[in-house]
CSV table of C-alpha atoms in Angstrom, one decimal:
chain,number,residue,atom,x,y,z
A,1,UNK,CA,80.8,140.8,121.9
A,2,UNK,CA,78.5,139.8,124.3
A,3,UNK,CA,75.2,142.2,125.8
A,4,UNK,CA,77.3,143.0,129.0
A,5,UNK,CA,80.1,143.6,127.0
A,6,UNK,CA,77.8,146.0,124.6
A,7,UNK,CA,76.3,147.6,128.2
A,8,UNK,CA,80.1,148.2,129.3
A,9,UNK,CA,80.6,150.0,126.3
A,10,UNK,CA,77.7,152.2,126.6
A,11,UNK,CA,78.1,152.9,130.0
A,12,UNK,CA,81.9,153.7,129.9
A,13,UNK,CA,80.8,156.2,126.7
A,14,UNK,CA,78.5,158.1,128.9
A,15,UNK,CA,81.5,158.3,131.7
A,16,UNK,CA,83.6,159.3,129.3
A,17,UNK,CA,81.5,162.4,127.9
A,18,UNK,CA,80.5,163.5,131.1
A,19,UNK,CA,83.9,163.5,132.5
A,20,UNK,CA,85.4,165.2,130.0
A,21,UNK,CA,82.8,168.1,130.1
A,22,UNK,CA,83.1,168.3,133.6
A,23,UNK,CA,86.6,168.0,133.5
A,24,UNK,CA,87.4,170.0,130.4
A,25,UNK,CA,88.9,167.1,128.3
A,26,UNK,CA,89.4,166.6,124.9
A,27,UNK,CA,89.7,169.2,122.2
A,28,UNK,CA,87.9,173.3,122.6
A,29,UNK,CA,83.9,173.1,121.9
A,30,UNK,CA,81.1,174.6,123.1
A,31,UNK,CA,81.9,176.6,126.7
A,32,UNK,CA,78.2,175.9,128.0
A,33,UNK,CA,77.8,174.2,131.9
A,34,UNK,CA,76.5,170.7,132.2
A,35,UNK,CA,72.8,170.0,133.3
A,36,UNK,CA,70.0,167.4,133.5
A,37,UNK,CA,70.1,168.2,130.0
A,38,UNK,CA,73.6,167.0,129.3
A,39,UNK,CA,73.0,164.4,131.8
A,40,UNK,CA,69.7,162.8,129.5
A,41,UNK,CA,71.7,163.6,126.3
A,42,UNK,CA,75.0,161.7,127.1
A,43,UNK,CA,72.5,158.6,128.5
A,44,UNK,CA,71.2,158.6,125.0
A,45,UNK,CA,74.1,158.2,123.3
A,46,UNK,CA,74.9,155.2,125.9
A,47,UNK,CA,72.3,153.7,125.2
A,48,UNK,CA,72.3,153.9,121.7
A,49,UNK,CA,75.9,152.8,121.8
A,50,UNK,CA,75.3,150.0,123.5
A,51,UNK,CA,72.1,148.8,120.9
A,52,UNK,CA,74.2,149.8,117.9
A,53,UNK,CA,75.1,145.9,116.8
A,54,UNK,CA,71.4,145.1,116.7
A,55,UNK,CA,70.1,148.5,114.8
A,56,UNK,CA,73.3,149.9,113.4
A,57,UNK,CA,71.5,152.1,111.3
A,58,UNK,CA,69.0,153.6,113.3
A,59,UNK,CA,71.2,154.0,116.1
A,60,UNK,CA,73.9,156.0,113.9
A,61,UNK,CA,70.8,158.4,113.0
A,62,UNK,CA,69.8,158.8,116.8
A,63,UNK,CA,73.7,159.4,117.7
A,64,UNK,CA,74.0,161.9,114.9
A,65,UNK,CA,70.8,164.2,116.2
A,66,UNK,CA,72.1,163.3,119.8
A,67,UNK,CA,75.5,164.8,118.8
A,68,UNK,CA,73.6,168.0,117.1
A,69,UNK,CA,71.8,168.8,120.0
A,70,UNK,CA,74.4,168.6,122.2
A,71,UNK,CA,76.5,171.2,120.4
A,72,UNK,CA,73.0,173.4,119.4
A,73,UNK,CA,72.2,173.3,123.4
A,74,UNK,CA,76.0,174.8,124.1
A,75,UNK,CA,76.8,171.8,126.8
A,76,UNK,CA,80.9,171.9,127.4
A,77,UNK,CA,83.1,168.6,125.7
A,78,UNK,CA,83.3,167.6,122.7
A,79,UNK,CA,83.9,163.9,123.3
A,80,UNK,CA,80.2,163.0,122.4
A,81,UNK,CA,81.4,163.0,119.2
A,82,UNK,CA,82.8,160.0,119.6
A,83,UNK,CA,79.4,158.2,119.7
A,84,UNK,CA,78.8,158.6,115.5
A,85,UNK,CA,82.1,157.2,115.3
A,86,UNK,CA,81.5,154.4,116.6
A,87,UNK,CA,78.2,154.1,114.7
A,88,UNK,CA,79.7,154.5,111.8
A,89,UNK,CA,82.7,151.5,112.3
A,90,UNK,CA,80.0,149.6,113.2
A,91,UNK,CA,77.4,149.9,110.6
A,92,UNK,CA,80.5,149.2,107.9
A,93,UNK,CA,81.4,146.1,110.2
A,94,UNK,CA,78.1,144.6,110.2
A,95,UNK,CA,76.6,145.5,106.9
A,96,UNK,CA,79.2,146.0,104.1
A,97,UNK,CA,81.2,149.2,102.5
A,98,UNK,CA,78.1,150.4,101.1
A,99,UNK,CA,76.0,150.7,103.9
A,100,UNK,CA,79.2,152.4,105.7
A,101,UNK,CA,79.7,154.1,103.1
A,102,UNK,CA,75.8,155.6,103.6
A,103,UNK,CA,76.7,155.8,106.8
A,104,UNK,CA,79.6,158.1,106.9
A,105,UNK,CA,77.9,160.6,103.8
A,106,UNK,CA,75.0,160.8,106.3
A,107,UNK,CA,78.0,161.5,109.6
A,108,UNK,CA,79.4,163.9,107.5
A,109,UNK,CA,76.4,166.3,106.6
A,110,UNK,CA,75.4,166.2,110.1
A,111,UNK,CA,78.4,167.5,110.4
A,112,UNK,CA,78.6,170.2,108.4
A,113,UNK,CA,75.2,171.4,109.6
A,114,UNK,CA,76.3,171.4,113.3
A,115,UNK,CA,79.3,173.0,112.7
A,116,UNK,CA,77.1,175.7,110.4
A,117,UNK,CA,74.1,175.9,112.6
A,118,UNK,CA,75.5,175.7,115.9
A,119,UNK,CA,79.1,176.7,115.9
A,120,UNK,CA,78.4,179.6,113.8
A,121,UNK,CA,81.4,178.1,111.5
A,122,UNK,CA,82.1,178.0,107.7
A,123,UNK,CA,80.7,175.4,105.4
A,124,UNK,CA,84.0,174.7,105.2
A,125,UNK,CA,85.9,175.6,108.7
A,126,UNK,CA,88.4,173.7,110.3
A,127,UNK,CA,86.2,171.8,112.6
A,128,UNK,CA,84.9,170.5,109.4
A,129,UNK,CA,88.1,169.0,108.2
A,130,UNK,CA,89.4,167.9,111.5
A,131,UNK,CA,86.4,165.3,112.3
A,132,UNK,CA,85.4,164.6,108.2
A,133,UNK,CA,89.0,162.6,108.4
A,134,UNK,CA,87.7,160.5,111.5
A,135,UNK,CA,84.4,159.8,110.0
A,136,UNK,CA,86.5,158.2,107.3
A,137,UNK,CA,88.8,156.4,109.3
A,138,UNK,CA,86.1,154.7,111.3
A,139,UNK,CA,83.6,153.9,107.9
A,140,UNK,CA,87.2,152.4,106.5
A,141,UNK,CA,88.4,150.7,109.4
A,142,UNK,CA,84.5,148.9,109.7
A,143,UNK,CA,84.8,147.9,106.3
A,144,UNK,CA,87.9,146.4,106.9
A,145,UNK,CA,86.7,144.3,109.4
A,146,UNK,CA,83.6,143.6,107.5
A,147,UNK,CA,85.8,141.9,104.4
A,148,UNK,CA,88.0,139.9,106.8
A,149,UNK,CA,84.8,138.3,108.5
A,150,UNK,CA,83.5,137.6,105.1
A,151,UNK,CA,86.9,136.8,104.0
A,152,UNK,CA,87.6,134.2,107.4
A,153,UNK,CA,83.5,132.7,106.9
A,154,UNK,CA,84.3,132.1,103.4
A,155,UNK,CA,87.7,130.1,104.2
A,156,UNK,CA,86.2,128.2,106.8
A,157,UNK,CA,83.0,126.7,104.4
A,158,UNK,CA,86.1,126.1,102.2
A,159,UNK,CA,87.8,124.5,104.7
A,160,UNK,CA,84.7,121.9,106.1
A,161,UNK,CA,83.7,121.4,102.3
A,162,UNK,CA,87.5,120.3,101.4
A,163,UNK,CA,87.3,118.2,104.6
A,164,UNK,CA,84.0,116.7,103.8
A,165,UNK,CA,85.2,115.6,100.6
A,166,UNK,CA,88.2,114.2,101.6
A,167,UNK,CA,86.4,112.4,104.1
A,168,UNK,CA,83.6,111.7,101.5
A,169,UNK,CA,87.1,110.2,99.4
A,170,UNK,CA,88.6,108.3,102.5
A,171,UNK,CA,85.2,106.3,102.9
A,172,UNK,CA,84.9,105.3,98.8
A,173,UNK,CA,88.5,104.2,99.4
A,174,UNK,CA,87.8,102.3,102.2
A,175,UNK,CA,85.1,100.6,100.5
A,176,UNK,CA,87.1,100.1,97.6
A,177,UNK,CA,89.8,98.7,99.3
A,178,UNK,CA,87.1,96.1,101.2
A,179,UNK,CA,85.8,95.2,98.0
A,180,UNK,CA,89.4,94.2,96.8
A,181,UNK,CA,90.1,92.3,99.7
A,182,UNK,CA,86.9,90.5,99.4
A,183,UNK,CA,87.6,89.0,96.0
A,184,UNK,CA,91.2,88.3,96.5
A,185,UNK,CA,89.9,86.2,99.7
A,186,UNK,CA,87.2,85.2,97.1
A,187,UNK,CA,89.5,84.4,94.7
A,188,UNK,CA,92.1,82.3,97.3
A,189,UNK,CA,89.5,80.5,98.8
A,190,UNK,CA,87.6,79.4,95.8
A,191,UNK,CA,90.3,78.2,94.0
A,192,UNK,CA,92.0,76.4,97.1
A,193,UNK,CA,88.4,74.8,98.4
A,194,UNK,CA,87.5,73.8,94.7
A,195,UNK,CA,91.5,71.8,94.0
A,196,UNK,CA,90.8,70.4,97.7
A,197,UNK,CA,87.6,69.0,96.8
A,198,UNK,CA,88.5,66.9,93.7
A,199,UNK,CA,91.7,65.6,95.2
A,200,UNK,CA,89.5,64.1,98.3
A,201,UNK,CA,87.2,62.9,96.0
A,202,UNK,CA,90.4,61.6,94.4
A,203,UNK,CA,91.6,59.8,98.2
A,204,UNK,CA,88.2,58.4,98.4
A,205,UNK,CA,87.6,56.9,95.3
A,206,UNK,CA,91.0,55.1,95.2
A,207,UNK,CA,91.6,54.4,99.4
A,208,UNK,CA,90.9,50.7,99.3
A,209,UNK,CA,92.3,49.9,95.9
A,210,UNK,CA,95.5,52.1,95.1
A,211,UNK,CA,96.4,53.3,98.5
A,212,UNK,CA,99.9,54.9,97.8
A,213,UNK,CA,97.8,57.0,95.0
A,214,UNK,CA,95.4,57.8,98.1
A,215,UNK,CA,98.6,58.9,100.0
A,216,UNK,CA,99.6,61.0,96.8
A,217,UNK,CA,96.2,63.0,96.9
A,218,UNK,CA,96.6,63.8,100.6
A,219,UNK,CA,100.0,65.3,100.0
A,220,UNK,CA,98.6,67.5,97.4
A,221,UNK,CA,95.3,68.4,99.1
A,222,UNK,CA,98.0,69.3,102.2
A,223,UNK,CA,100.4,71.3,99.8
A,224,UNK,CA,97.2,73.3,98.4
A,225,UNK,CA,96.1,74.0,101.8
A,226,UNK,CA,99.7,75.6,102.8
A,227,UNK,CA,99.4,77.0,99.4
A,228,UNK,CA,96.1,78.7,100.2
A,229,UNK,CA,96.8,79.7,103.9
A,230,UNK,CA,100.2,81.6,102.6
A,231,UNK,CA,98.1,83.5,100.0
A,232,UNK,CA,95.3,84.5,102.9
A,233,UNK,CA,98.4,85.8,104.7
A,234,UNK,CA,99.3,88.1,102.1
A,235,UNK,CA,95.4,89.3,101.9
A,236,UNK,CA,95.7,89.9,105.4
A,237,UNK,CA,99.0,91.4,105.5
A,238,UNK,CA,98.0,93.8,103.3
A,239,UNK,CA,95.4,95.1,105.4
A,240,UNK,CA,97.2,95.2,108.4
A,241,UNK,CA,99.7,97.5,106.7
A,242,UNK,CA,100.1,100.9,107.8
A,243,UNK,CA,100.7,102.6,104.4
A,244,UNK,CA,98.3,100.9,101.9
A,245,UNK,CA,99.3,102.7,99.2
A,246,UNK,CA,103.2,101.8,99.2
A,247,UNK,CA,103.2,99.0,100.8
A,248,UNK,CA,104.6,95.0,99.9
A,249,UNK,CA,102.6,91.6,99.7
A,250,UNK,CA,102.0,89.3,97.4
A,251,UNK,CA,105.4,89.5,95.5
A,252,UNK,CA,107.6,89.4,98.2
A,253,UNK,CA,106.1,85.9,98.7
A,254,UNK,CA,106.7,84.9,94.9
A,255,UNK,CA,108.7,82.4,95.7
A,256,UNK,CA,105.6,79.8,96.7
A,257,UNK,CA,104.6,79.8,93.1
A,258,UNK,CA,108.0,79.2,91.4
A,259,UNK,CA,107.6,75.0,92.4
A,260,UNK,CA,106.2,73.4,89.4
A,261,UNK,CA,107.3,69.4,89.2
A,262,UNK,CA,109.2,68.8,86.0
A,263,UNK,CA,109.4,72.8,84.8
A,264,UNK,CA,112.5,74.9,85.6
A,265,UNK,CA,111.2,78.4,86.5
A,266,UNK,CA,113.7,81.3,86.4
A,267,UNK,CA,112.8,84.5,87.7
A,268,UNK,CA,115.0,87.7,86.4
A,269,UNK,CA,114.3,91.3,88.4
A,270,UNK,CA,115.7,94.6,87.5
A,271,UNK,CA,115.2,98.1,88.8
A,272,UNK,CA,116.3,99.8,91.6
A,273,UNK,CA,112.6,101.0,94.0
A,274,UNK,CA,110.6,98.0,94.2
A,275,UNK,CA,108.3,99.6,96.6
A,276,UNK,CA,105.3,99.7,95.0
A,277,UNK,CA,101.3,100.6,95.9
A,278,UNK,CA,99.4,97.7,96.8
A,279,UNK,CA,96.6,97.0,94.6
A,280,UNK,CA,99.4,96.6,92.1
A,281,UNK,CA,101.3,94.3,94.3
A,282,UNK,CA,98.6,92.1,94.3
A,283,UNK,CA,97.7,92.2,90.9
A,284,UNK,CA,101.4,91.4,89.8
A,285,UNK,CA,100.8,88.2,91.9
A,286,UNK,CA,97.7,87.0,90.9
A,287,UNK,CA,98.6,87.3,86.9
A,288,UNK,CA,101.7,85.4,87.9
A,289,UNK,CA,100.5,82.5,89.7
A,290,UNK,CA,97.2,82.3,87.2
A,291,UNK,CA,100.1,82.4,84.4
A,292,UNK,CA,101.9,79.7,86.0
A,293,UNK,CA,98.6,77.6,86.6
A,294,UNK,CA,98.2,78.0,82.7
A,295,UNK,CA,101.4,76.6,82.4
A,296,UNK,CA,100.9,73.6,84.5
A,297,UNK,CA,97.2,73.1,82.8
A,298,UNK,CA,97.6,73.8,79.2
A,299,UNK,CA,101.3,74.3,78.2
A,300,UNK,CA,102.1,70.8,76.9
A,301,UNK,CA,105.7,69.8,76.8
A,302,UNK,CA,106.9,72.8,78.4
A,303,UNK,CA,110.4,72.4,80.5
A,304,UNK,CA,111.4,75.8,81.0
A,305,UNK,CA,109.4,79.2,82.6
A,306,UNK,CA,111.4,82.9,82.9
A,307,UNK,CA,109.5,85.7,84.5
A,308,UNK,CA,111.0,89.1,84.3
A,309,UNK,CA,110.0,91.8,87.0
A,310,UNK,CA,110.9,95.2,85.8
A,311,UNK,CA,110.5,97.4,88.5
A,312,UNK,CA,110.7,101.5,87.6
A,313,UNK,CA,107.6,104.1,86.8
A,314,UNK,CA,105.7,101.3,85.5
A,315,UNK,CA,106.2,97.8,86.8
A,316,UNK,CA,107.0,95.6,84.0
A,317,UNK,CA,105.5,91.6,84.0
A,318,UNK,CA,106.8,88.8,81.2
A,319,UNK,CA,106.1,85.3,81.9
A,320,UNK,CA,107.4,82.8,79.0
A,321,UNK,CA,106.9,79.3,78.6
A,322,UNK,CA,108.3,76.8,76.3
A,323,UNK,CA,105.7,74.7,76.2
A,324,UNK,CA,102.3,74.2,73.4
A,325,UNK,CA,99.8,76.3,74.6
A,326,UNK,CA,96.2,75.0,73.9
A,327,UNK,CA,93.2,77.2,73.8
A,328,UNK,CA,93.5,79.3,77.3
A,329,UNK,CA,91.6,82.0,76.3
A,330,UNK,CA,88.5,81.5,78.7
A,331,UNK,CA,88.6,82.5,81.9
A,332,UNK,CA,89.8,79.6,84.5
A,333,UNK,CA,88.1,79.6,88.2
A,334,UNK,CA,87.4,82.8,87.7
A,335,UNK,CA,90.8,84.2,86.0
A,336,UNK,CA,92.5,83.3,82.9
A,337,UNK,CA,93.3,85.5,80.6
A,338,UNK,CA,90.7,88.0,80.5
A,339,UNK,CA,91.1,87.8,84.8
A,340,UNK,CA,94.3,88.6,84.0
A,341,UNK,CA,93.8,91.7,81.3
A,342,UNK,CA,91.0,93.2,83.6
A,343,UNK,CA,93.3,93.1,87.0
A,344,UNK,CA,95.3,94.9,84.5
A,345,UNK,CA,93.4,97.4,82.8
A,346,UNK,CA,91.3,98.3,86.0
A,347,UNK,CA,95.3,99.6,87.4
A,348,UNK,CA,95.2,101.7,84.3
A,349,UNK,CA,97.4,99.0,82.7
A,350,UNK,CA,98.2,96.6,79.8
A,351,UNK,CA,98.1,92.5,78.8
A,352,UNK,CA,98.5,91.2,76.4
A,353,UNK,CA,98.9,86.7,76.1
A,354,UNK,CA,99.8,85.3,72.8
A,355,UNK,CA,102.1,82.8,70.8
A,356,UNK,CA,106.0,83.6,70.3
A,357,UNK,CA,108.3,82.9,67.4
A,358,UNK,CA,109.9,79.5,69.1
A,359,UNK,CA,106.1,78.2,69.7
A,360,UNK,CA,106.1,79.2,73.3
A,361,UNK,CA,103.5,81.2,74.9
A,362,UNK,CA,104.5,84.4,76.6
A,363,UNK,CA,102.0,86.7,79.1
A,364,UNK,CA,103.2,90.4,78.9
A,365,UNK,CA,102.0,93.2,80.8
A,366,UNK,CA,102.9,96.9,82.6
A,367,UNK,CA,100.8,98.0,85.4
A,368,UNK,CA,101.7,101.5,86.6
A,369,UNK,CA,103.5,102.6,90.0
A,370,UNK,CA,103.9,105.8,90.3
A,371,UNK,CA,100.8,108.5,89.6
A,372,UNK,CA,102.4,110.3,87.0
A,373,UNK,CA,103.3,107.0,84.8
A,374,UNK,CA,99.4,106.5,84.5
């Protein structure tokens, strides 16, 4: 509430007990006629009224004598009264239940003592128990109002710290997510440019001599180009999706990698939801086409490839080769095997790469999909 709004208050109160003395409102008091007297006490209670928010407590003391005097003085009404009550609500509002509770102990003896003193009553009369009860109401009803404010304050910091945290979350992600990006544009580009360099240096060295072997290189350095500029697409069609975190790339495009001259590559897929979060997507494509390059590289003899997608709370990867593996243990522009097992085991999953029983070479890995799989 604002100043006017406190004035407006204050005002209205001295109205109010100056009309209903005059008038004879309200419940039987003192029988007295109003004066200057009346006039100056009901002001005081206005104005008290209206500074209560900023000095609850003294203001409830002032009120209290203002009200004793009134009744000691013998002015007619009885609506002055109201005045503590609303210094008590509002020392309970603004300061807790314990300064209410103060509050209303010290409404209540001045109570008793101006129904003693000045109505010539009992300790104990009925005046006493007809306005103890609203003394209570108005300390409980403050106190009520206090614990909400506290109560809506303490949601609200609640509220802006969960929203600064998730926000604070949003932004890691993001950077996260750029970071991924980076190296798969990293990892596309430096792999392309490096292939493309030695089969130039392959057209130039041969041009004049071997020309068809010239022509060869340019149809490879063109098919690793188109190779390269579908893989860039899948970086950037991740990025552009809407949903990053169930989303599809890189796999749905597994089809580029399947050409290898003289190997027959099968590709088996099971499970129902292949939907799956992106950084996994990705992942599953990169350890397949580095698998396949390790087959093309060091997998001598080999005429036969299966890869097996397994699609269900984990997403299972097997790529096996027929072929005599030679040492492919070290990491290969950047990948190879232990590429491969850390793409995995930064997902939270598995890979393992070793010899079978028919001499082959099999990769084998689970990267989890959904949350509760992990």
């Amino acid at each position: 509430m604002s100043r006017a709004g406190d004035a407006a208050v204050g005002t209205g109160l001295v109205l109010v007990i100056l009309a209903g003395g005059m008038l004879e409102l309200g419940p039987p008091g003192p029988s007295g006629s109003l004066g200057w007297g009346a006039v100056a006490l009901a002001v005081v209670a206005g104005v008290t009224t209206a500074m209560r928010r900023r000095f609850p407590a003294a203001c409830l003391a002032v009120v209290n004598a203002d009200t004793f005097a009134w009744f000691h003085l013998d002015y007619h009404g009885r609506l002055i009264t109201i005045a503590p009550l609303i210094g008590c609500y509002t020392l309970a509002a603004g300061r807790g239940w314990r300064a209410g509770a103060a509050g209303g102990m010290l409404t209540t003896v001045c109570t008793f003592l101006t129904v003693r003193f000045t109505l010539s009553g009992g300790w104990f009369a009925d005046q006493v128990f007809n306005a103890v009860p609203l003394v209570a109401a108005a300390t409980a009803l403050g106190t009520a109002v206090h614990l909400h404010r506290a109560f809506a304050e303490g949601a609200r910091d609640w509220a802006e710290r969960l929203a600064e945290a998730r926000s604070d979350q949003a932004r890691r992600q993001a950077a996260e997510e750029r970071l991924e990006i980076a190296r798969e544009l990293h990892d596309v580009f430096g792999h392309t440019m490096a292939a493309i360099s030695v089969q130039a240096g392959v057209a130039v060295h041969v041009m004049r001599r071997r020309p068809e072997q010239a022509a060869e290189a340019l149809n490879t350095i063109k098919r690793i180009s188109d190779g390269g500029l579908a893989e860039v697409q899948v970086v950037l069609g991740a990025m552009r999706s809407e949903d990053l975190h169930t989303a599809t790339g890189g796999l749905a495009k597994l089809d580029k990698l399947l050409d290898i001259p003289g190997v027959g590559v099968e590709l088996a897929l099971g499970g129902e939801d292949r939907t799956i979060p992106v950084a996994v997507d990705l992942a599953a494509y990169r350890i397949i086409q580095e698998s396949l390059t390790n087959v093309r590289r060091h997998a001598h003899g080999a005429t036969r490839v299966r890869i097996e997608l397994t699609y269900g709370e984990r997403l299972r990867i097997v790529v096996h080769d027929d072929g005599r593996p030679a040492d492919v243990s070290t990491t290969v522009g950047g990948n190879g095997i232990e590429g491969m097992r850390a793409r995995a085991e930064k997902l939270g999953g598995t890979l393992t790469a070793a010899r079978t029983a028919d001499e082959g070479f099999e990769v084998w890995c689970e990267l989890p999909i959904r949350k509760d799989s992990a």
